[in-house]
Amino acid sequence: MQYEDRVDALVAPKGSLEMLSQDEISRLSEETGPLHELFHRCALAILNCGSDSDDPQAAMEEFKDFEIRIVQQERGVKLQLKNAPGSAFVDGKMISSVREMLFSVLRDIIFTQHEYILARGLENASSDKLTNVVFELLRNANVFRRIQNPDMIVCWGGHSIARHEYDYTKRVGHELGLRELNICTGCGPGAMKGPMKGAAIAHAKQRIKNGIYLGLTEPGIIAAESPNPIVNQLVIMPDIEKRLEAFVRAGHGIVVFPGGAGTAEEILYILGILLHPKNADVPFPLVFTGPKESADYFEQIHAFIGDVLGAEAQNKYRIIIEDEVEVARAMKQGMEEVRQYRKAHQDAFYYNWKLHIPEEFQYPFEPTHEKVRELNLHFNQETHLLAADLRRAFSSIVAGNVKAQGVAYIKEFGPFEIHGDKALLAKLDALLQAFVRQQRMKLPGSAYVPCYKVITD
């Protein structure tokens, strides 16, 4: 049976964001304005949830006739869609999860625009201010209302993973769900979808009707990693740095599955934070795990971390191979440690205020050729600072691979040039080449052309 390729529809919100001001409608309706372009791009990513592509430009080309318009009526706001992807509908009616996420996009874009971009800006904001911004964005999305205890497990991993790796993420999610733990991911496919799927089945077995499947994304990545339909709470953060901070502030522990440059970026982010002296005593359960076929992958990651960040960084996590039960038990035990620490320090269960995040991990880094060349990838600096610039290097590769602006930069100016210490970059290059061989940079079926060059000083 074939569904319609394109659908026209008038869609009402479900439970929130029923009214907008005339000014908000005007800004979102300016077809040549940046806010309308942002909303159009994010909305298309939500509606195109059935896509198997991680090429954002391909989706824009395929649905270049897609239009979205806000309609203000007496009883609230609705969205007028024209030529929307048919995969978002069943018999002409929009799938409920898609409708919820579509209005989540509208909610977050409007809130960010009104509260930060128009009102005060964030260019010169302090570190504390940026932490409060992340808090306000999550609060506006009603995330905290559902976090009553330390039980939110963040799952990181690649969107392009092998089938056996995906099946393993489901098994881990299932064991976490059986232990009444909730799931937060980057909300896309692959290792972001598998744990949610497994946990959803386990929650059903445990008769848990209010399980949380929290998806955190940002405008630059959403088109390449469209939210999976299991997500029941979606938040669009303004940029990757605030998205990463949201993960570690709202989450209580992290499980890392195999992935590519994006997963390496996430690993360096959390390790850089945990290596800061102010976080020496903060409990933060961190487990790297995968099926037995992925053991070599984690050996490479572990060796790279040891070579560039040292043994102290390696001591911040456990590696568990082919044992989903042990992963879940480790996380469950870790939740009790987090609970005791938060109670002793009078810190909230729903937001990790005590965790110190250095400003180097907070300020937005927009990868350009000049900025990438200027990254300080040398050993003669504090370890957490080296981790910060390594994180930016991997973030640049993610941008060049799948983010529209980064892809445009590469197309116009050629690959990013990564400079630094010869020994350090030799380790980095070896890791990146392994990612390419293992098809972790792009979804299978599409040839990968590197968006970077590693150049030793």
Short mmCIF file of C-alpha atoms in Angstrom, two decimals, residues 17 47 49 67 99 119 151 161 168 178 181 189 220-221 256 260 263 267 274 286 306 349 386 392 411:
data_model
loop_
_atom_site.label_atom_id
_atom_site.label_comp_id
_atom_site.label_asym_id
_atom_site.label_seq_id
_atom_site.Cartn_x
_atom_site.Cartn_y
_atom_site.Cartn_z
CA LEU A 17 1.16 27.16 22.35
CA LEU A 47 7.58 16.07 9.00
CA CYS A 49 10.71 11.68 9.95
CA GLU A 67 5.19 25.58 2.48
CA ARG A 99 2.04 17.02 15.56
CA ALA A 119 15.57 40.96 24.43
CA ASP A 151 16.48 8.38 36.74
CA ILE A 161 25.66 2.27 13.06
CA TYR A 168 22.34 -3.95 21.20
CA LEU A 178 12.93 -2.62 33.33
CA LEU A 181 14.91 4.44 34.28
CA PRO A 189 17.95 7.40 14.37
CA GLY A 220 21.98 22.73 12.74
CA ILE A 221 21.59 18.97 13.11
CA VAL A 256 27.88 5.88 25.20
CA GLY A 260 31.50 8.70 14.73
CA THR A 263 29.98 10.78 19.49
CA ILE A 267 32.83 12.05 24.84
CA LEU A 274 34.75 15.88 34.61
CA LEU A 286 29.59 7.15 32.60
CA GLY A 306 44.77 7.78 27.18
CA PHE A 349 17.27 16.27 41.19
CA LEU A 386 42.89 20.49 25.33
CA ARG A 392 35.64 21.82 18.71
CA LYS A 411 31.72 23.29 -0.91
#
